[in-house]
Coordinates of C-alpha atoms and ligand atoms in Angstrom, one line a residue:
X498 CA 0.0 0.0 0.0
X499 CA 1.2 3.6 -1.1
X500 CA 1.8 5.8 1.9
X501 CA -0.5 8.6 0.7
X502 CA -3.5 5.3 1.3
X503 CA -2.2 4.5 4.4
X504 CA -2.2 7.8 6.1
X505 CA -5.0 9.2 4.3
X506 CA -7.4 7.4 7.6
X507 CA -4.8 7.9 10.8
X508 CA -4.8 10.8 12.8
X509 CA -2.6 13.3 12.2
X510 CA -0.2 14.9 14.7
X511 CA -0.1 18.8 14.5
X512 CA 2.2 21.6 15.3
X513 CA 2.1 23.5 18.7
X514 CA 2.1 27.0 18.6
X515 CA 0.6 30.2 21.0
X516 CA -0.4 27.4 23.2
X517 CA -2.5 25.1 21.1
X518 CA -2.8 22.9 17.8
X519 CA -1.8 24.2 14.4
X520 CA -2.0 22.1 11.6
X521 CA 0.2 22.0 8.6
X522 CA -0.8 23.2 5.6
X523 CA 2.5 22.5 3.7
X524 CA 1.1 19.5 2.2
X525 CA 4.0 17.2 3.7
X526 CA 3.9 14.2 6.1
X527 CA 5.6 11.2 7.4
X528 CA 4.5 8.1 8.9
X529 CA 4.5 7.6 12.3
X530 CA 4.8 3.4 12.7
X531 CA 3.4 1.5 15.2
X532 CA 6.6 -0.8 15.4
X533 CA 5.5 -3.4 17.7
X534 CA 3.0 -4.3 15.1
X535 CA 4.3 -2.9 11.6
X536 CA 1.2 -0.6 11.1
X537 CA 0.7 2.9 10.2
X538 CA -0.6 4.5 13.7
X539 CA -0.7 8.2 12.6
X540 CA 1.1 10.7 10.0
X541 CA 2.8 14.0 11.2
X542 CA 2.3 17.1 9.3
X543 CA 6.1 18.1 8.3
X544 CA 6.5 22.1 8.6
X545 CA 7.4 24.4 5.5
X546 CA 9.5 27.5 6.0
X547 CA 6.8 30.0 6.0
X548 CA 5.1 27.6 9.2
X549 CA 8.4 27.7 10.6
X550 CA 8.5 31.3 10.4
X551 CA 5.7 31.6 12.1
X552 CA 6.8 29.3 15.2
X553 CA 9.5 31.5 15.4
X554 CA 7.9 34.9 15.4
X555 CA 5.2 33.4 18.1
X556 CA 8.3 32.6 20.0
X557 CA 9.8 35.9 19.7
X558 CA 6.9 37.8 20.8
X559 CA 6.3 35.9 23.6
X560 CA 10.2 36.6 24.9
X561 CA 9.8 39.7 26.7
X562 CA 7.4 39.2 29.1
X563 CA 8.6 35.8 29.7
X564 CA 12.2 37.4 30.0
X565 CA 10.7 39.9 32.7
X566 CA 8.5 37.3 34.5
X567 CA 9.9 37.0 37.9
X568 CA 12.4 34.5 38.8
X569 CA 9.9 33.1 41.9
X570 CA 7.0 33.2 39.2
X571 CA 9.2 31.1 36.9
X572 CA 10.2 29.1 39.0
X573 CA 6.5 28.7 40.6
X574 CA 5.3 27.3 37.0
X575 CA 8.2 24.8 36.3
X576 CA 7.4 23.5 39.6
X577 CA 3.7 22.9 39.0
X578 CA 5.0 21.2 35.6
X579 CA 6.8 18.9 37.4
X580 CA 4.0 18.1 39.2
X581 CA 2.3 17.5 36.1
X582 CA 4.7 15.3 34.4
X583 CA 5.2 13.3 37.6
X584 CA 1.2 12.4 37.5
X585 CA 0.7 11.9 33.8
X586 CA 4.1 9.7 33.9
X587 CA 2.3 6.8 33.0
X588 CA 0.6 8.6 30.4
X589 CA 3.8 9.8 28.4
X590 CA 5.8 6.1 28.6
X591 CA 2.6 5.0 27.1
X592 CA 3.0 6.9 24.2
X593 CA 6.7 6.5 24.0
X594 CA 5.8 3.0 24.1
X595 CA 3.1 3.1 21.0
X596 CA 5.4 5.2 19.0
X597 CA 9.2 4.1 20.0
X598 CA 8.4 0.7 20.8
X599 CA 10.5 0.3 23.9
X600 CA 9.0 -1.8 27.3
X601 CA 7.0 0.2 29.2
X602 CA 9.2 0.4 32.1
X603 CA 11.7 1.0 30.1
X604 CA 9.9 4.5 29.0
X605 CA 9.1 5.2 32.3
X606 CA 12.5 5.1 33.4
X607 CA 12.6 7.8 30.9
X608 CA 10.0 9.5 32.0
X609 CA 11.8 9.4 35.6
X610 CA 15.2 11.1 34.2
X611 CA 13.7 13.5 31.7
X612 CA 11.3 14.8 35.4
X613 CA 14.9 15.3 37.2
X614 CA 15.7 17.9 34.4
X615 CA 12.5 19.4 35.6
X616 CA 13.5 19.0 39.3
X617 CA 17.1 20.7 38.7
X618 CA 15.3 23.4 36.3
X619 CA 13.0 24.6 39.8
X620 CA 16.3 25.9 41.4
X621 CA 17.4 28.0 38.9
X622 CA 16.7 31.2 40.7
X623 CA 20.2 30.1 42.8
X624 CA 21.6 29.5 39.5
X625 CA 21.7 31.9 37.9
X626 CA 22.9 34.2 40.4
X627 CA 25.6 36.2 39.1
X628 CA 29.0 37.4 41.2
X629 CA 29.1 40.8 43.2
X630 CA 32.5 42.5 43.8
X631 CA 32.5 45.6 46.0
X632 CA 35.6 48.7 45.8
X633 CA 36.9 47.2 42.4
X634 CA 37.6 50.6 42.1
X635 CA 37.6 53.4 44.1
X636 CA 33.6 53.8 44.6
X637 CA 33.1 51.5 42.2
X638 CA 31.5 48.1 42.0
X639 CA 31.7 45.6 39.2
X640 CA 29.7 42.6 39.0
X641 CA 28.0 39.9 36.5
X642 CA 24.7 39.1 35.6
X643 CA 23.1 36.4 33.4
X644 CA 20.6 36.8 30.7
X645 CA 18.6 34.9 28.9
X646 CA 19.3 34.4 24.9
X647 CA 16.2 34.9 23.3
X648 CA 14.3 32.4 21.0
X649 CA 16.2 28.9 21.3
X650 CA 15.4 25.5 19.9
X651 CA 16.0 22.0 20.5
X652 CA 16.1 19.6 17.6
X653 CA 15.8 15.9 19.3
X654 CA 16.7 11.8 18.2
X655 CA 13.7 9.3 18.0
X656 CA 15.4 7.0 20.7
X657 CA 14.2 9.3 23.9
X658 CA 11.1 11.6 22.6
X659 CA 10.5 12.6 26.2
X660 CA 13.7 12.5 27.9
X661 CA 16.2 14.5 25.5
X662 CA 13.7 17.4 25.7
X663 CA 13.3 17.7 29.2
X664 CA 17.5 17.6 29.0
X665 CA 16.5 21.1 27.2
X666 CA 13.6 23.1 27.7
X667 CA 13.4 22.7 31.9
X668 CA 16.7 24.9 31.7
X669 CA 16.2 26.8 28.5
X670 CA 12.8 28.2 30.0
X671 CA 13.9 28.8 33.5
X672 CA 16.6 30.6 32.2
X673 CA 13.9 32.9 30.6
X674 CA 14.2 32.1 27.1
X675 CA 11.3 30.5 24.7
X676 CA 11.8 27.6 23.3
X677 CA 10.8 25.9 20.1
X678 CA 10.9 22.3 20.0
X679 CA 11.3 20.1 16.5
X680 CA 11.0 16.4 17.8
X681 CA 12.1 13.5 15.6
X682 CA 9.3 12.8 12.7
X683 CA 10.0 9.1 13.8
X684 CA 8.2 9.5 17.5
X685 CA 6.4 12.7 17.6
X686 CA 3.2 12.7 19.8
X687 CA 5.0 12.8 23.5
X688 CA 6.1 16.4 22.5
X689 CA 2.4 17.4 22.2
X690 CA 1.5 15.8 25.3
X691 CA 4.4 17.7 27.2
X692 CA 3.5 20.9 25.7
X693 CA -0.1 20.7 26.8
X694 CA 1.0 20.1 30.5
X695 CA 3.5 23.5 29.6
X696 CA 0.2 25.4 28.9
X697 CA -1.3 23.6 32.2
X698 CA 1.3 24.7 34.6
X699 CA 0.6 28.5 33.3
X700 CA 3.5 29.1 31.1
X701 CA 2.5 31.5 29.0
X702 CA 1.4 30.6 25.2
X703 CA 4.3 31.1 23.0
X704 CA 6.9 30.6 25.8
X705 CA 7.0 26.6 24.5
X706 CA 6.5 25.7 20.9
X707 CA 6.7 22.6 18.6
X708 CA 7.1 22.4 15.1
X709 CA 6.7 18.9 13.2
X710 CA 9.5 18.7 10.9
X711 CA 12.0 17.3 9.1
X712 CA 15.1 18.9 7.0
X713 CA 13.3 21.3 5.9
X714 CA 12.6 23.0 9.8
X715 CA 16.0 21.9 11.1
X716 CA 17.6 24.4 8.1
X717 CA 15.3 27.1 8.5
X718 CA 15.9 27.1 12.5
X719 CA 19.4 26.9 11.7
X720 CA 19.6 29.9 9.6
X721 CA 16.5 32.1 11.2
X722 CA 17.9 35.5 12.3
X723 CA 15.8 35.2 15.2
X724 CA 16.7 31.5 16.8
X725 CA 19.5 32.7 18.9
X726 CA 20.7 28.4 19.9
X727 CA 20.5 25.5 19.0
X728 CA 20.4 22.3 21.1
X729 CA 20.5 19.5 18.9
X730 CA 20.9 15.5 19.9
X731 CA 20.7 12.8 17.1
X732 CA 23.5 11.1 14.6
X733 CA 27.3 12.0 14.0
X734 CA 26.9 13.5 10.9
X735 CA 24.0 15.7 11.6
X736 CA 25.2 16.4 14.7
X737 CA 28.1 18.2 12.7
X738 CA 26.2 19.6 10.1
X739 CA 24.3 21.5 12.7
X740 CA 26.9 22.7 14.4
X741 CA 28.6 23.9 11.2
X742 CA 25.7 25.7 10.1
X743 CA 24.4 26.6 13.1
X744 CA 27.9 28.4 14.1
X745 CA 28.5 29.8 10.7
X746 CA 25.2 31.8 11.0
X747 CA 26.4 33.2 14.2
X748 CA 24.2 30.7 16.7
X749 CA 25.6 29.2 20.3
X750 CA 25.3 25.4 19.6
X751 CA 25.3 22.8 21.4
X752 CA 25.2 19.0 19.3
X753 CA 25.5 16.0 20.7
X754 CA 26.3 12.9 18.0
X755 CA 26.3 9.4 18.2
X756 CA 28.2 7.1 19.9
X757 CA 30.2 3.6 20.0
X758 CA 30.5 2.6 24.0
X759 CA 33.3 0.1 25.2
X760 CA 32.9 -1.6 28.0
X761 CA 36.7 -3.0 29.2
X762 CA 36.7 -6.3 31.4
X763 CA 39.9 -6.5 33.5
X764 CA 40.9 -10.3 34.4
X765 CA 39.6 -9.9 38.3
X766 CA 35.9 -8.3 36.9
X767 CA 33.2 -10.8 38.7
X768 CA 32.2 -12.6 35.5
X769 CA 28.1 -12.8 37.0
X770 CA 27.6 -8.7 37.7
X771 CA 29.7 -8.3 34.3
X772 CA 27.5 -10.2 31.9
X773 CA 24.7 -8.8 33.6
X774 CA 25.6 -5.6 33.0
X775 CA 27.2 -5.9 29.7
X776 CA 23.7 -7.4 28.9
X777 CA 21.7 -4.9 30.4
X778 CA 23.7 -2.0 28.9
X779 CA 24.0 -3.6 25.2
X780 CA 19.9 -5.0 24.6
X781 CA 18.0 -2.6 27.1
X782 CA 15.6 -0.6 24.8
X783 CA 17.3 -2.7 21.9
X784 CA 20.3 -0.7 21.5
X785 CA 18.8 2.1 20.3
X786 CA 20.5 4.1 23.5
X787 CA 23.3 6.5 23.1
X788 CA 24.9 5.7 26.3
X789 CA 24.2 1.3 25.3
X790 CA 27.3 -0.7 25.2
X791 CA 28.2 -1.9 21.9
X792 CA 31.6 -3.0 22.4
X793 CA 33.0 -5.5 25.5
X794 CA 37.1 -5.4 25.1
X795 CA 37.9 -8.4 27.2
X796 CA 41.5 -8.6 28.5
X797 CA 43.2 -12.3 28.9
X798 CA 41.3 -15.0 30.1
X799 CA 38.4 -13.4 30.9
X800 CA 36.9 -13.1 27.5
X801 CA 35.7 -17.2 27.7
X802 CA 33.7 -17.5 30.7
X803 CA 32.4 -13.8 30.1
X804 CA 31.2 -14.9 26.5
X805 CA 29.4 -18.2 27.2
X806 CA 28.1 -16.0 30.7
X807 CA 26.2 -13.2 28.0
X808 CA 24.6 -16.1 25.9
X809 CA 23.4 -17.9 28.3
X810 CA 21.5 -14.7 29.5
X811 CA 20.5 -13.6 26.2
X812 CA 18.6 -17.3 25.6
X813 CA 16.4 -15.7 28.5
X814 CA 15.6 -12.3 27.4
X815 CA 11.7 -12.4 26.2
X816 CA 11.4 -10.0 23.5
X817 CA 7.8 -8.4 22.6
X818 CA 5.4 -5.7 22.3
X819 CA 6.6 -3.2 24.9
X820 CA 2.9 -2.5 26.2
X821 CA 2.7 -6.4 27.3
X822 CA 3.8 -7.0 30.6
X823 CA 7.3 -8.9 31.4
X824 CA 8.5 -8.0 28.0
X825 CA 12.2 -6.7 28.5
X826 CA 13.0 -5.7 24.7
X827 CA 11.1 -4.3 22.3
X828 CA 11.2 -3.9 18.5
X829 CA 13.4 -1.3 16.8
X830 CA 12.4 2.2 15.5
X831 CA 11.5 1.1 11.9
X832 CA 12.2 -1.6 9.6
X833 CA 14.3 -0.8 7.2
X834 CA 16.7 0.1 10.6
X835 CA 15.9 -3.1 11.8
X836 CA 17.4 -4.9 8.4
X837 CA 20.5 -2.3 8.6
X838 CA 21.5 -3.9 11.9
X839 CA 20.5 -7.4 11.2
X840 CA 22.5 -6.9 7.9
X841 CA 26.2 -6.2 10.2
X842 CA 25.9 -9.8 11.4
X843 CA 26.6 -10.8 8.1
X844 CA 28.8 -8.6 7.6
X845 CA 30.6 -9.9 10.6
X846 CA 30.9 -12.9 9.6
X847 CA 32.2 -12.1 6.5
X848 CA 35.1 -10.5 7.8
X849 CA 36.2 -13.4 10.4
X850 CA 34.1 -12.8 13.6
X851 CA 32.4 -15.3 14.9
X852 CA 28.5 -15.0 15.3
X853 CA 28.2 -16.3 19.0
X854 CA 24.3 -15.7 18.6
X855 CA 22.6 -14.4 15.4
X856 CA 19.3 -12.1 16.3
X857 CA 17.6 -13.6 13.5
X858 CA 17.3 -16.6 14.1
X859 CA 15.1 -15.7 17.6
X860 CA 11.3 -16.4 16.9
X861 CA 10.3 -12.7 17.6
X862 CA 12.4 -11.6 14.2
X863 CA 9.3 -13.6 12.6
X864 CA 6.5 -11.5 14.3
X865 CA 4.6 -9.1 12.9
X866 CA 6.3 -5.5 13.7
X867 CA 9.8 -4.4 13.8
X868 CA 11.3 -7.0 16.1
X869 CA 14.9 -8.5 16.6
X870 CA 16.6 -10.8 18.3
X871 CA 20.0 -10.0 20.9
X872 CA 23.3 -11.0 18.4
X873 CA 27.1 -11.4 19.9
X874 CA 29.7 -11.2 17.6
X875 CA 33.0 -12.8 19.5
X876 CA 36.8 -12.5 17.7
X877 CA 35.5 -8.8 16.2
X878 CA 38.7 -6.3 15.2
X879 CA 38.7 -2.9 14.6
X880 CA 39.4 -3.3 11.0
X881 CA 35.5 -4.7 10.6
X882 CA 32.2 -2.9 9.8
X883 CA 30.8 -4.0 13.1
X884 CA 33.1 -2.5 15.3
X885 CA 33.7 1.0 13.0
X886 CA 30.3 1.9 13.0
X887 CA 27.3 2.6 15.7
X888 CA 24.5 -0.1 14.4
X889 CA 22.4 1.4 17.0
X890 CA 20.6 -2.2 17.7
X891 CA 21.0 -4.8 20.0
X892 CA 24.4 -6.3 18.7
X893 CA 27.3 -6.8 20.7
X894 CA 31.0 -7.1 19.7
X895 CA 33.5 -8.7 22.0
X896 CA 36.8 -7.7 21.3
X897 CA 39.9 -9.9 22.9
X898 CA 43.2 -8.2 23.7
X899 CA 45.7 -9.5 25.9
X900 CA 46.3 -6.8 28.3
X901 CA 45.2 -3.2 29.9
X902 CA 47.3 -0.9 27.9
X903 CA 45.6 -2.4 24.3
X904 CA 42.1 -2.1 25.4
X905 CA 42.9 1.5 26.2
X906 CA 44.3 2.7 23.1
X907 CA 41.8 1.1 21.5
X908 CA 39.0 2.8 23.3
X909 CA 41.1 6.4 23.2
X910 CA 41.5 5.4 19.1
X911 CA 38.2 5.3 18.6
X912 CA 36.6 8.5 16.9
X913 CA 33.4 8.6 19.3
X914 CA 33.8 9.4 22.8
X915 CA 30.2 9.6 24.8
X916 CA 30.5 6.8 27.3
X917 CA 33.3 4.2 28.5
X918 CA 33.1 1.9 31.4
X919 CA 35.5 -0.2 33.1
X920 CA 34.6 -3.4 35.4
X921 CA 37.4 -4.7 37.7
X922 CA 37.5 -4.9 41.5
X923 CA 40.7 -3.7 41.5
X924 CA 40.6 0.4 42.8
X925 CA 43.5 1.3 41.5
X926 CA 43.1 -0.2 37.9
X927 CA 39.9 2.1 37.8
X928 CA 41.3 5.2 39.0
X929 CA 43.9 5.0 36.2
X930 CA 41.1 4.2 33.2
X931 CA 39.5 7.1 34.8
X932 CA 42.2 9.0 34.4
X933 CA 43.7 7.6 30.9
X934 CA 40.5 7.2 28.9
X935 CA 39.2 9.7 26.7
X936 CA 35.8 9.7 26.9
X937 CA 33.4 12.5 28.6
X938 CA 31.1 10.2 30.9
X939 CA 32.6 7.0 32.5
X940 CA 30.9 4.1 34.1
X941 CA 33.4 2.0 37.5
X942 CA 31.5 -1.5 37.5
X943 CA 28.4 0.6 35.9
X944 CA 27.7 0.4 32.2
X945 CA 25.5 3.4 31.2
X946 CA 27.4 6.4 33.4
X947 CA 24.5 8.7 32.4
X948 CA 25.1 11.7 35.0
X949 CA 22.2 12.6 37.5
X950 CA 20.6 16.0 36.4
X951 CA 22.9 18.0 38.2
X952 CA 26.0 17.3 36.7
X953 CA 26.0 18.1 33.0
X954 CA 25.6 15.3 29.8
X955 CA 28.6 15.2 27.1
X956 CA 30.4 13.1 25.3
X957 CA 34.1 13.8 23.4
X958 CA 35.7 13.6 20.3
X959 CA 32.5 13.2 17.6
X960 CA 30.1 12.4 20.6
X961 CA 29.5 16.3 21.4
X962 CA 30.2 19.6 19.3
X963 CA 30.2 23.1 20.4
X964 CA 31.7 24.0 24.3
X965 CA 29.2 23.3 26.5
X966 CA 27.6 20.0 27.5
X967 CA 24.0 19.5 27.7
X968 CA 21.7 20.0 31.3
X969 CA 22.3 20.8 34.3
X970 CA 25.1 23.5 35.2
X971 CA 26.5 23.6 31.6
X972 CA 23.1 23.7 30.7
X973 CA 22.2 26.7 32.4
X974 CA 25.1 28.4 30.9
X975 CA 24.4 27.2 27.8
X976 CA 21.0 29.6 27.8
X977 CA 22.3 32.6 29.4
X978 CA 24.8 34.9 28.1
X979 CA 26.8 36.8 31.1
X980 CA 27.0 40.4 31.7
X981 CA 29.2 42.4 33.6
X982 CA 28.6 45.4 34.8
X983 CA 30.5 48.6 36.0
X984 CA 28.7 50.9 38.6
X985 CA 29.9 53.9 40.2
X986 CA 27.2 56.5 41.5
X987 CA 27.3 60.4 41.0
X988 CA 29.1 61.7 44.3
X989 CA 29.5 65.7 43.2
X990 CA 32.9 65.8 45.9
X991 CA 35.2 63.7 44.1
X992 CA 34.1 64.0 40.1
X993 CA 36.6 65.2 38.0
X994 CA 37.6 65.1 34.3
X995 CA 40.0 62.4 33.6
X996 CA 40.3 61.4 29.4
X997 CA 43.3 59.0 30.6
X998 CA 42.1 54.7 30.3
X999 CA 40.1 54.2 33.1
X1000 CA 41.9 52.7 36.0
X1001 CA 41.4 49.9 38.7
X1002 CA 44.2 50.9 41.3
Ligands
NAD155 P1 19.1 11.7 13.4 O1 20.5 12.4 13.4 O2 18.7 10.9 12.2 O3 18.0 12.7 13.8 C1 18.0 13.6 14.8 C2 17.2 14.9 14.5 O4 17.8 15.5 13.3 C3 15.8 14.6 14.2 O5 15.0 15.6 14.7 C4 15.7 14.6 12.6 O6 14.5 15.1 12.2 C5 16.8 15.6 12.3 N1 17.5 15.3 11.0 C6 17.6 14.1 10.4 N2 18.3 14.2 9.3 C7 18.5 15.5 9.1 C8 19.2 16.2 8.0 N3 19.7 15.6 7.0 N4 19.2 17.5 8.1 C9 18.7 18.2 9.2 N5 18.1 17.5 10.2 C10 18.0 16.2 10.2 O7 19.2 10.7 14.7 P2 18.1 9.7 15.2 O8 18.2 8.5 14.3 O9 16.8 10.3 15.4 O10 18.7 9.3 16.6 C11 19.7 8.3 16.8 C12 21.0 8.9 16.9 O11 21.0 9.9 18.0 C13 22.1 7.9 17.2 O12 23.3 8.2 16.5 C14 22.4 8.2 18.7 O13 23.7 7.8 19.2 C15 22.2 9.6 18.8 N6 21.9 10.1 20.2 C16 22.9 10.7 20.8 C17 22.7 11.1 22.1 C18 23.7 11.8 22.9 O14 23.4 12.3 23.9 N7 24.9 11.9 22.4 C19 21.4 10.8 22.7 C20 20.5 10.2 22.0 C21 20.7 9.8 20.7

């Protein structure tokens, strides 16, 4: 069936602007998959320029007010959306669920991270306090202030619709900006939902936006005179398209790209809590997880007992719909993604690794929807397809080396630096891959190192471009732009003319 049949009877999903519902009248959609089932659930209207334009002027005119709202009064309404996101939390993973596919408590462990944005977003009244510093002068005082930027969007991945823009908007808005939100075609409807509980906590309409869209918004953000940042989390490349662009036309970005996680096994590692984790870490929400684990770098002898410990646990993983209770992995995004990652098994094996468990051959690959099994892929080397890229599914290389010092380079060789973790019981090993390994978030005995909300996202090396990591304090500085001011007031006794520099001393 042509697309234009299949979406011609599915709801549609809409734009969000001056706090309600705009459709699209570009013409242009996208199908929004069911994936647990293969169907067409609903198509989302995909924004032209001009509707773009129009998002962005309802953004700007709502700025000034919002900018001059008082800090308590801000911070008042980002509580009472917290309180509304923490009672419609159920609500949200459900439709991350219908959308993305993942388990149900696997979204509303999403939920739960994304709400901690929200949480560290309430105290921004203490952080955005500036410095104060009396007599730098004679008479005079000098001190800094931070200020919101103006009109700022966030441009988010399909693998946490909820989550990724709670990293952004929680800050963005307490900061005092407005904020325009273009989610992922792939998993839109959550971003509705969120900016319906942004109306109900009393932010005023214009202060949070969304604009459906693919390319064709992400350019015209990126070059609008009026969109002062750009947050932007998805792949590698676009990640550094955006941030070209973005910069070249004279916005602060912020783009976080994709990822390829090791997870290095020192001999001593407690081969149980290992595989557990490695299996956790490399299948939860099927892979599709920036921070998963795609790569286990096994050093000497461990790499045996750890690889027969992972297959024996992926045998008991039950794979499903993600609505049906005890399901633990769901289907992937789409399926033409879901063949791209089957297809690197092959490709594996073609190049002399050995396929310890191949994904396909599990009787959910068979179902109806976008499912597929857990693969590990033993004996992999650099050199191969599976290792260079991130498949973003639930495959799992195991690399052997021999000792410590390999593993590293191999991890600080690698072009993508978001996540690494090490698992040892040896202290002192640890403290050294903590301090050797080039990577911006790393995981002792825990495999996704995501940091709580009040330390601040970010990967290295083509993980993250632009300065400034994502959320909490780096996030707040992210959407404020410092000011420092010089004060002296009139006292008639001691004014003089002086046309030498002004002095400090
Ligand atoms: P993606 O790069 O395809 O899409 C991300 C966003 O960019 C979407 O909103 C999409 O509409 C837009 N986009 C896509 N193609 C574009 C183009 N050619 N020009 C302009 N905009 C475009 O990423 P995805 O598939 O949605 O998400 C998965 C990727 O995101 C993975 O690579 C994953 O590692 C990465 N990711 C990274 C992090 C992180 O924190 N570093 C977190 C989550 C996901």
């Amino acid at each position: 069936m042509a697309i234009a049949d299949v979406t011609a009877s599915i709801g549609t999903v809409n734009h969000w602007i001056g706090g309600k519902p705009v459709a699209s009248q570009s013409g242009r959609s996208s199908v929004v998959w069911n994936p647990a089932t293969g169907e067409a659930q609903a198509k989302v209207r995909l924004a032209s320029v001009e509707e773009v334009d129009a998002v962005v002027a309802s953004s700007k005119e709502a700025f000034p007010a919002w900018r001059a709202t008082a800090l308590s009064r801000r911070t008042e309404t980002l509580f009472k959306l917290r309180e509304l996101v923490d009672a419609n939390r159920r609500r949200i993973a459900e439709l991350l669920t219908l959308e993305h596919g993942k388990t149900l408590s696997d979204a509303m462990g999403e939920v739960a991270r994304g709400l901690e944005n929200l949480e560290f977003a309430c105290g921004v009244p203490q952080l955005m306090k500036g410095g104060f510093s009396e007599q730098s002068s004679r008479g005079v005082d000098t001190y800094q202030i931070r200020q919101p930027l103006g009109v700022v969007a966030g441009i988010t991945p399909f693998n946490f619709p909820a989550m990724v823009p709670m990293w952004m908007f929680g800050n963005a808005l307490a900061c005092g900006n407005t904020f325009i939100l273009k989610p992922s075609e792939r998993d839109p409807s959550a971003s509705l939902f969120l900016a319906e509980l942004v109306r109900q906590a009393g932010i005023p309409d214009g202060v949070f936006n969304v604009v459906q869209g693919d390319k064709v918004a992400v350019d015209r953000l990126l070059e609008h005179p009026d969109v002062q940042a750009i947050s932007f989390v998805g792949s590698t490349p676009i990640a550094r398209y955006v941030y070209e662009t973005g910069t070249r036309n004279g916005k602060r970005v912020q783009a976080l790209g994709g990822a390829k996680n090791h997870m290095l096994v020192l001999p001593d590692a407690d081969i149980e809590m290992t595989a557990d984790a490695a299996v956790s870490a490399a299948y939860g929400s099927a892979g599709e997880r920036c921070m998963a684990i795609s790569v286990v770098v096994a050093v000497g002898a461990v790499a045996d007992p750890l690889v027969a410990a992972i297959e024996e646990r992926i045998a008991k993983i039950k794979i499903g719909p993600g609505l049906e209770e005890g399901n633990e992995m769901g289907p992937l995004i789409t399926r033409e993604h879901r063949d791209r990652v089957a297809s690197y098994v092959d490709k594996a094996e073609a190049e002399g690794a050995t396929v310890t468990v191949d994904g396909r051959a599990n009787a959910a690959y068979r179902r109806e929807g976008f499912f597929l099994g857990a693969s590990l892929l033993d004996h992999v080397e650099p050199r191969m397809q599976c290792y260079e890229d991130e498949i973003f599914g639930p495959v799992l290389s195991v690399v052997r080396v021999e000792r410590y010092d390999q593993a590293l380079r191999m991890i600080n060789d690698n072009p993508y630096g978001n996540g690494a973790a090490i698992f040892t019981r040896d202290g002192g090993a640890a403290r050294q891959f903590q301090f050797d390994v080039d990577a911006g978030m790393v995981g002792i005995n825990v495999p996704i190192p995501v940091p709580v909300a009040y330390y601040s996202f970010g990967g290295w090396k083509a993980s993250l471009f632009g300065d400034l990591h994502m959320y909490g304090p780096e996030g707040v500085q992210f959407y404020t732009k410092a000011k420092v001011v010089t004060s002296r007031w009139p006292d008639p006794g001691s004014s003089k003319i002086d046309l030498g520099f002004p002095q400090a001393r």
